[in-house]
Amino acid sequence: MKPGMSLIKHFLQFKDFRAEEYAYLFERASIIKTRFKNYEKYTPLVDRTLAMIFEKASTRTRVSFEAGMYQMGGSVVHLTTGDSHLGRAEPVDDTARVISRMVDVVMIRTYEQAKLEGFAAYSRVPVINGLTNEYHPCQILADVFTYIEHRGSIAGKVVAWVGDGNNMANTWLQAADILGFTLHVSTPSGYEIDPKVAGVTNTGCVKVFKNPLDACRGAHLVTTDVWTSMGYEAENEARMKAFADWCVDREMMAAAQPDALFMHCLPAHRGEEVEADVIDGPQSVVWDEAENRMHAQKALMEYLLLGRIG
Ligand code: CP
Ligand code: NVA
């Protein structure tokens, strides 16, 4: 029997939480952010430890989790494939059994979602998806929080996804389904999203467009990501050719709502998936978006470890 098959709450995909849990998390993220901005100490996670396992590179995910955990009074252990037995073929189940006896929460960035889910099945403590080939739920948590901060509720709005049908696109799709907005998607052929992969049966929340300009028409938020995600580097040359018309430019932003926002999870490649004038322009909220990773994940860790406050 898998010891992890209990009532432990994990955050492995965006669809793991319900809309009302997200409403709670966004409220908590806002309170936690305000305290941080006011230099108010808030340390509810004293004596708690977060283990972070990275099998791929990271800047934002590492810093936001690590700084966030320390700010909440806890501590952090950082592991990579190269400096742990994960890179020397120790089974993931065994690793999960051992690590989860020593820490209170685990964040993993890895390749296959199946590996993350395998770890969670044997973990005694909550497991958070820090990015897999299939999903990036912490990023969309921060992105929706950022949208709400700037424009209010995202329900009923239109989000345009321009680019690869990747982990970010799959997660936006799950978010549209749960939070009640419409996702306009435009990808080059061969790089489409598959609502079945994301487990989204309500295909009414997604509209697919051949032309990226059409996907941006009337959108409240335009967003994109790198053309070549981590793990797909061997395809880089083919992707550069296939994605050439999927660069978010001023014309696409002009087709969106006049007050549309631009987001990018970063790292960005100016001149590839986005024009410098867009990412560095007035509609871009990418720096708030990156900062909000920390506030949103502090709310997430508080919720997973302490449940609802008050
Ligand atoms: N957006 C994001 O997850 O960035 P990192 O790869 O730097 O963690
Ligand atoms: N889709 C990108 C996101 C990086 C944060 C990747 O997986 O590399």
CSV table of C-alpha atoms and ligand atoms in Angstrom, one decimal:
chain,number,residue,atom,x,y,z
A,1,MET,CA,0.0,0.0,0.0
A,2,LYS,CA,1.2,3.5,-0.8
A,3,PRO,CA,1.6,5.4,2.4
A,4,GLY,CA,0.9,8.7,0.7
A,5,MET,CA,-2.6,7.6,-0.4
A,6,SER,CA,-4.1,9.5,2.6
A,7,LEU,CA,-5.7,12.8,3.0
A,8,ILE,CA,-2.6,14.9,2.6
A,9,LYS,CA,-3.2,17.9,0.4
A,10,HIS,CA,-0.8,18.3,-2.4
A,11,PHE,CA,-0.5,20.9,-5.2
A,12,LEU,CA,0.5,18.9,-8.2
A,13,GLN,CA,-1.8,20.4,-10.8
A,14,PHE,CA,-3.9,23.6,-10.9
A,15,LYS,CA,-7.0,21.4,-10.9
A,16,ASP,CA,-6.1,20.0,-7.4
A,17,PHE,CA,-7.9,23.0,-5.8
A,18,ARG,CA,-11.4,24.3,-6.2
A,19,ALA,CA,-12.4,27.9,-7.1
A,20,GLU,CA,-13.2,28.8,-3.5
A,21,GLU,CA,-9.8,27.6,-2.4
A,22,TYR,CA,-8.2,29.9,-4.9
A,23,ALA,CA,-10.3,32.8,-3.7
A,24,TYR,CA,-9.0,32.1,-0.2
A,25,LEU,CA,-5.4,31.8,-1.4
A,26,PHE,CA,-5.6,35.1,-3.4
A,27,GLU,CA,-7.0,36.8,-0.3
A,28,ARG,CA,-4.2,35.4,1.9
A,29,ALA,CA,-1.5,36.3,-0.7
A,30,SER,CA,-2.7,39.9,-0.6
A,31,ILE,CA,-2.6,40.0,3.2
A,32,ILE,CA,0.8,38.4,3.3
A,33,LYS,CA,2.1,40.7,0.6
A,34,THR,CA,0.9,43.8,2.5
A,35,ARG,CA,2.6,42.7,5.7
A,36,PHE,CA,5.8,42.1,3.8
A,37,LYS,CA,5.7,45.6,2.2
A,38,ASN,CA,5.1,47.1,5.6
A,39,TYR,CA,8.1,45.2,7.1
A,40,GLU,CA,5.7,43.4,9.5
A,41,LYS,CA,7.2,40.2,10.7
A,42,TYR,CA,4.9,37.2,10.0
A,43,THR,CA,6.5,33.8,11.1
A,44,PRO,CA,3.8,31.2,11.2
A,45,LEU,CA,6.1,28.4,9.9
A,46,VAL,CA,8.8,28.5,12.7
A,47,ASP,CA,10.4,25.1,13.0
A,48,ARG,CA,9.0,23.9,9.6
A,49,THR,CA,11.3,22.8,6.8
A,50,LEU,CA,10.8,23.0,3.1
A,51,ALA,CA,12.8,20.6,0.9
A,52,MET,CA,13.3,21.9,-2.7
A,53,ILE,CA,14.3,19.3,-5.3
A,54,PHE,CA,15.4,20.8,-8.7
A,55,GLU,CA,16.1,18.5,-11.7
A,56,LYS,CA,16.0,21.6,-14.0
A,57,ALA,CA,17.4,25.1,-13.6
A,58,SER,CA,15.5,27.9,-11.8
A,59,THR,CA,15.9,31.5,-10.7
A,60,ARG,CA,12.4,32.6,-9.7
A,61,THR,CA,11.1,29.4,-8.3
A,62,ARG,CA,14.1,28.8,-6.1
A,63,VAL,CA,14.4,32.4,-4.8
A,64,SER,CA,10.7,32.8,-4.2
A,65,PHE,CA,10.3,29.6,-2.3
A,66,GLU,CA,13.5,30.0,-0.4
A,67,ALA,CA,13.1,33.6,0.6
A,68,GLY,CA,9.4,33.0,1.3
A,69,MET,CA,10.0,30.1,3.6
A,70,TYR,CA,12.7,32.0,5.6
A,71,GLN,CA,10.5,35.1,5.9
A,72,MET,CA,7.8,32.9,7.4
A,73,GLY,CA,10.2,31.6,10.0
A,74,GLY,CA,11.0,28.2,8.5
A,75,SER,CA,14.1,26.8,6.9
A,76,VAL,CA,15.0,25.3,3.5
A,77,VAL,CA,16.9,22.3,2.2
A,78,HIS,CA,18.0,22.6,-1.5
A,79,LEU,CA,18.7,19.4,-3.5
A,80,THR,CA,19.5,18.9,-7.2
A,81,THR,CA,19.8,15.7,-9.3
A,82,GLY,CA,23.6,16.1,-9.3
A,83,ASP,CA,24.1,16.4,-5.6
A,84,SER,CA,21.6,13.8,-4.4
A,85,HIS,CA,21.0,10.1,-5.0
A,86,LEU,CA,18.1,11.0,-7.4
A,87,GLY,CA,20.8,11.4,-10.1
A,88,ARG,CA,22.2,8.0,-9.1
A,89,ALA,CA,19.0,6.0,-9.7
A,90,GLU,CA,17.7,5.8,-6.1
A,91,PRO,CA,14.0,5.1,-6.7
A,92,VAL,CA,11.7,8.1,-6.4
A,93,ASP,CA,9.5,6.2,-4.0
A,94,ASP,CA,12.4,5.6,-1.6
A,95,THR,CA,13.5,9.2,-1.9
A,96,ALA,CA,10.0,10.3,-1.0
A,97,ARG,CA,9.7,8.0,2.0
A,98,VAL,CA,13.0,9.3,3.4
A,99,ILE,CA,12.8,13.0,2.7
A,100,SER,CA,9.2,13.3,3.9
A,101,ARG,CA,10.1,11.8,7.3
A,102,MET,CA,12.5,14.8,7.9
A,103,VAL,CA,10.8,17.8,6.4
A,104,ASP,CA,7.3,19.3,6.5
A,105,VAL,CA,6.7,20.2,2.8
A,106,VAL,CA,8.5,19.3,-0.5
A,107,MET,CA,8.7,21.3,-3.7
A,108,ILE,CA,9.8,19.5,-6.8
A,109,ARG,CA,10.8,20.7,-10.3
A,110,THR,CA,11.3,17.7,-12.6
A,111,TYR,CA,10.5,16.4,-16.0
A,112,GLU,CA,7.6,14.0,-16.2
A,113,GLN,CA,4.5,14.8,-14.2
A,114,ALA,CA,4.3,11.0,-13.5
A,115,LYS,CA,7.5,11.3,-11.5
A,116,LEU,CA,6.1,14.1,-9.3
A,117,GLU,CA,2.9,12.2,-8.8
A,118,GLY,CA,4.9,9.1,-7.9
A,119,PHE,CA,6.8,11.0,-5.3
A,120,ALA,CA,3.6,12.4,-3.8
A,121,ALA,CA,2.1,9.0,-3.6
A,122,TYR,CA,4.8,8.0,-1.1
A,123,SER,CA,5.2,11.3,0.7
A,124,ARG,CA,4.0,11.8,4.3
A,125,VAL,CA,3.9,15.6,3.7
A,126,PRO,CA,2.4,18.0,1.1
A,127,VAL,CA,4.2,18.1,-2.3
A,128,ILE,CA,4.2,21.1,-4.5
A,129,ASN,CA,4.8,21.1,-8.3
A,130,GLY,CA,7.6,23.6,-9.0
A,131,LEU,CA,7.2,22.8,-12.8
A,132,THR,CA,7.0,19.7,-14.8
A,133,ASN,CA,7.0,19.1,-18.6
A,134,GLU,CA,3.2,19.1,-18.3
A,135,TYR,CA,2.3,21.8,-15.7
A,136,HIS,CA,3.4,24.9,-13.9
A,137,PRO,CA,0.7,25.6,-11.3
A,138,CYS,CA,2.6,27.9,-9.0
A,139,GLN,CA,3.2,30.2,-11.9
A,140,ILE,CA,-0.5,30.5,-12.8
A,141,LEU,CA,-1.3,30.9,-9.1
A,142,ALA,CA,0.9,34.1,-9.2
A,143,ASP,CA,-0.3,35.2,-12.6
A,144,VAL,CA,-4.0,35.1,-11.7
A,145,PHE,CA,-3.2,36.8,-8.4
A,146,THR,CA,-1.3,39.5,-10.4
A,147,TYR,CA,-4.3,39.9,-12.8
A,148,ILE,CA,-6.7,40.3,-9.8
A,149,GLU,CA,-4.4,42.9,-8.2
A,150,HIS,CA,-4.4,45.0,-11.4
A,151,ARG,CA,-7.8,44.4,-12.8
A,152,GLY,CA,-10.1,42.6,-10.3
A,153,SER,CA,-11.8,39.2,-10.9
A,154,ILE,CA,-10.6,37.2,-13.9
A,155,ALA,CA,-14.0,35.4,-14.2
A,156,GLY,CA,-15.6,36.1,-17.5
A,157,LYS,CA,-12.5,37.6,-19.0
A,158,VAL,CA,-10.4,36.5,-22.0
A,159,VAL,CA,-6.8,35.4,-21.7
A,160,ALA,CA,-4.9,35.0,-25.0
A,161,TRP,CA,-2.1,32.4,-25.0
A,162,VAL,CA,0.3,32.9,-28.0
A,163,GLY,CA,3.0,30.3,-28.5
A,164,ASP,CA,3.9,26.8,-27.4
A,165,GLY,CA,1.2,24.3,-26.2
A,166,ASN,CA,3.4,23.6,-23.2
A,167,ASN,CA,3.3,23.3,-19.4
A,168,MET,CA,2.1,26.9,-19.0
A,169,ALA,CA,-0.6,26.6,-21.7
A,170,ASN,CA,-1.9,23.4,-20.1
A,171,THR,CA,-2.0,25.1,-16.7
A,172,TRP,CA,-3.8,28.1,-18.1
A,173,LEU,CA,-6.4,25.7,-19.6
A,174,GLN,CA,-7.0,24.1,-16.2
A,175,ALA,CA,-7.3,27.6,-14.6
A,176,ALA,CA,-9.8,28.7,-17.2
A,177,ASP,CA,-11.9,25.7,-16.5
A,178,ILE,CA,-11.8,26.2,-12.7
A,179,LEU,CA,-11.9,30.0,-12.5
A,180,GLY,CA,-14.5,30.7,-15.3
A,181,PHE,CA,-12.6,32.6,-17.9
A,182,THR,CA,-12.0,31.9,-21.6
A,183,LEU,CA,-8.6,30.9,-23.0
A,184,HIS,CA,-7.9,31.9,-26.6
A,185,VAL,CA,-5.0,29.7,-27.8
A,186,SER,CA,-2.8,30.1,-30.9
A,187,THR,CA,0.1,27.7,-31.4
A,188,PRO,CA,2.0,26.7,-34.6
A,189,SER,CA,0.8,23.4,-36.0
A,190,GLY,CA,2.5,20.5,-34.3
A,191,TYR,CA,2.6,22.3,-31.0
A,192,GLU,CA,-1.1,22.4,-30.1
A,193,ILE,CA,-2.6,22.0,-26.6
A,194,ASP,CA,-4.6,18.9,-25.9
A,195,PRO,CA,-7.5,19.6,-23.4
A,196,LYS,CA,-7.5,15.8,-22.7
A,197,VAL,CA,-3.8,16.0,-21.4
A,198,ALA,CA,-4.9,18.8,-19.1
A,199,GLY,CA,-7.9,16.7,-18.0
A,200,VAL,CA,-10.3,19.5,-19.1
A,201,THR,CA,-13.6,18.2,-20.3
A,202,ASN,CA,-15.3,21.5,-20.5
A,203,THR,CA,-13.9,22.6,-23.9
A,204,GLY,CA,-16.2,25.6,-23.8
A,205,CYS,CA,-13.5,27.5,-21.9
A,206,VAL,CA,-11.0,27.3,-24.8
A,207,LYS,CA,-11.1,28.7,-28.3
A,208,VAL,CA,-8.4,27.8,-30.7
A,209,PHE,CA,-7.1,30.2,-33.4
A,210,LYS,CA,-4.8,29.6,-36.3
A,211,ASN,CA,-3.7,33.2,-36.4
A,212,PRO,CA,-2.2,34.6,-33.2
A,213,LEU,CA,-3.5,38.1,-34.0
A,214,ASP,CA,-7.1,36.7,-33.9
A,215,ALA,CA,-6.4,35.0,-30.6
A,216,CYS,CA,-5.5,38.4,-29.1
A,217,ARG,CA,-8.6,40.2,-30.4
A,218,GLY,CA,-10.6,41.5,-27.4
A,219,ALA,CA,-8.3,39.8,-24.8
A,220,HIS,CA,-8.0,41.2,-21.3
A,221,LEU,CA,-4.6,39.6,-20.9
A,222,VAL,CA,-2.1,38.5,-23.5
A,223,THR,CA,0.6,36.0,-22.4
A,224,THR,CA,3.3,33.8,-23.9
A,225,ASP,CA,6.4,31.8,-22.9
A,226,VAL,CA,9.7,30.6,-24.4
A,227,TRP,CA,9.5,28.8,-27.7
A,228,THR,CA,11.8,26.0,-26.3
A,229,SER,CA,11.1,24.8,-22.8
A,230,MET,CA,13.7,23.1,-20.6
A,231,GLY,CA,14.1,19.6,-21.7
A,232,TYR,CA,13.3,20.3,-25.4
A,233,GLU,CA,16.6,22.0,-26.4
A,234,ALA,CA,17.3,19.4,-29.1
A,235,GLU,CA,14.2,20.8,-31.0
A,236,ASN,CA,15.4,24.4,-30.8
A,237,GLU,CA,16.3,24.9,-34.4
A,238,ALA,CA,13.0,23.4,-35.7
A,239,ARG,CA,11.1,25.5,-33.1
A,240,MET,CA,12.7,28.7,-34.1
A,241,LYS,CA,11.4,28.2,-37.6
A,242,ALA,CA,7.9,27.0,-36.6
A,243,PHE,CA,7.3,29.8,-34.1
A,244,ALA,CA,8.6,32.7,-36.1
A,245,ASP,CA,5.0,34.2,-36.5
A,246,TRP,CA,4.2,33.7,-32.8
A,247,CYS,CA,6.1,36.7,-31.4
A,248,VAL,CA,3.8,38.9,-29.3
A,249,ASP,CA,4.2,42.3,-30.9
A,250,ARG,CA,2.5,45.8,-30.7
A,251,GLU,CA,0.0,44.8,-33.4
A,252,MET,CA,-1.2,41.9,-31.2
A,253,MET,CA,-1.4,44.1,-28.1
A,254,ALA,CA,-3.4,46.7,-30.1
A,255,ALA,CA,-5.9,44.1,-31.1
A,256,ALA,CA,-6.5,43.2,-27.4
A,257,GLN,CA,-8.6,45.4,-25.0
A,258,PRO,CA,-7.2,48.9,-24.7
A,259,ASP,CA,-6.3,48.1,-21.0
A,260,ALA,CA,-5.1,44.6,-21.7
A,261,LEU,CA,-2.1,43.4,-19.6
A,262,PHE,CA,0.9,41.5,-20.9
A,263,MET,CA,2.4,38.6,-18.8
A,264,HIS,CA,5.4,36.3,-19.3
A,265,CYS,CA,6.5,33.7,-16.7
A,266,LEU,CA,10.2,34.5,-17.5
A,267,PRO,CA,12.9,34.0,-18.5
A,268,ALA,CA,12.1,35.9,-21.7
A,269,HIS,CA,13.8,36.2,-25.1
A,270,ARG,CA,13.2,39.6,-26.5
A,271,GLY,CA,12.9,39.4,-30.3
A,272,GLU,CA,11.7,35.8,-30.2
A,273,GLU,CA,8.4,35.1,-28.3
A,274,VAL,CA,7.9,38.8,-27.4
A,275,GLU,CA,9.0,42.2,-28.8
A,276,ALA,CA,11.1,44.3,-26.4
A,277,ASP,CA,8.5,47.1,-26.9
A,278,VAL,CA,5.8,44.9,-25.4
A,279,ILE,CA,7.6,43.2,-22.5
A,280,ASP,CA,9.3,46.5,-21.6
A,281,GLY,CA,6.2,48.6,-22.4
A,282,PRO,CA,3.4,50.1,-20.3
A,283,GLN,CA,1.0,47.1,-20.5
A,284,SER,CA,3.6,44.6,-19.2
A,285,VAL,CA,3.3,43.5,-15.6
A,286,VAL,CA,6.1,40.9,-15.7
A,287,TRP,CA,8.0,42.2,-12.7
A,288,ASP,CA,4.9,42.3,-10.5
A,289,GLU,CA,4.2,38.8,-11.8
A,290,ALA,CA,7.6,37.5,-10.9
A,291,GLU,CA,7.5,39.1,-7.4
A,292,ASN,CA,4.1,37.7,-6.8
A,293,ARG,CA,5.5,34.2,-7.1
A,294,MET,CA,6.8,34.7,-3.6
A,295,HIS,CA,3.6,36.1,-2.0
A,296,ALA,CA,1.3,33.5,-3.7
A,297,GLN,CA,3.6,30.6,-2.6
A,298,LYS,CA,3.8,31.9,0.9
A,299,ALA,CA,0.0,31.7,1.0
A,300,LEU,CA,0.1,28.3,-0.6
A,301,MET,CA,2.6,26.9,2.0
A,302,GLU,CA,0.6,28.5,4.9
A,303,TYR,CA,-2.5,26.8,3.5
A,304,LEU,CA,-0.9,23.4,3.0
A,305,LEU,CA,0.8,23.4,6.4
A,306,LEU,CA,-1.7,25.2,8.7
A,307,GLY,CA,-5.0,25.1,6.8
A,308,ARG,CA,-7.2,28.1,6.8
A,309,ILE,CA,-6.2,30.9,9.2
A,310,GLY,CA,-9.0,32.4,11.4
B,1,CP,N1,9.0,31.4,-14.2
B,1,CP,C1,9.8,30.5,-13.5
B,1,CP,O1,9.4,29.4,-13.1
B,1,CP,O2,11.1,30.9,-13.5
B,1,CP,P1,12.4,30.0,-13.1
B,1,CP,O3,12.6,28.9,-14.1
B,1,CP,O4,13.5,31.0,-13.0
B,1,CP,O5,12.1,29.3,-11.7
B,2,NVA,N1,7.9,26.6,-20.3
B,2,NVA,C1,9.1,27.0,-19.6
B,2,NVA,C2,8.8,27.7,-18.3
B,2,NVA,C3,10.0,28.1,-17.6
B,2,NVA,C4,9.7,28.8,-16.3
B,2,NVA,C5,9.9,25.7,-19.3
B,2,NVA,O1,9.3,24.7,-19.0
B,2,NVA,O2,11.1,25.8,-19.5
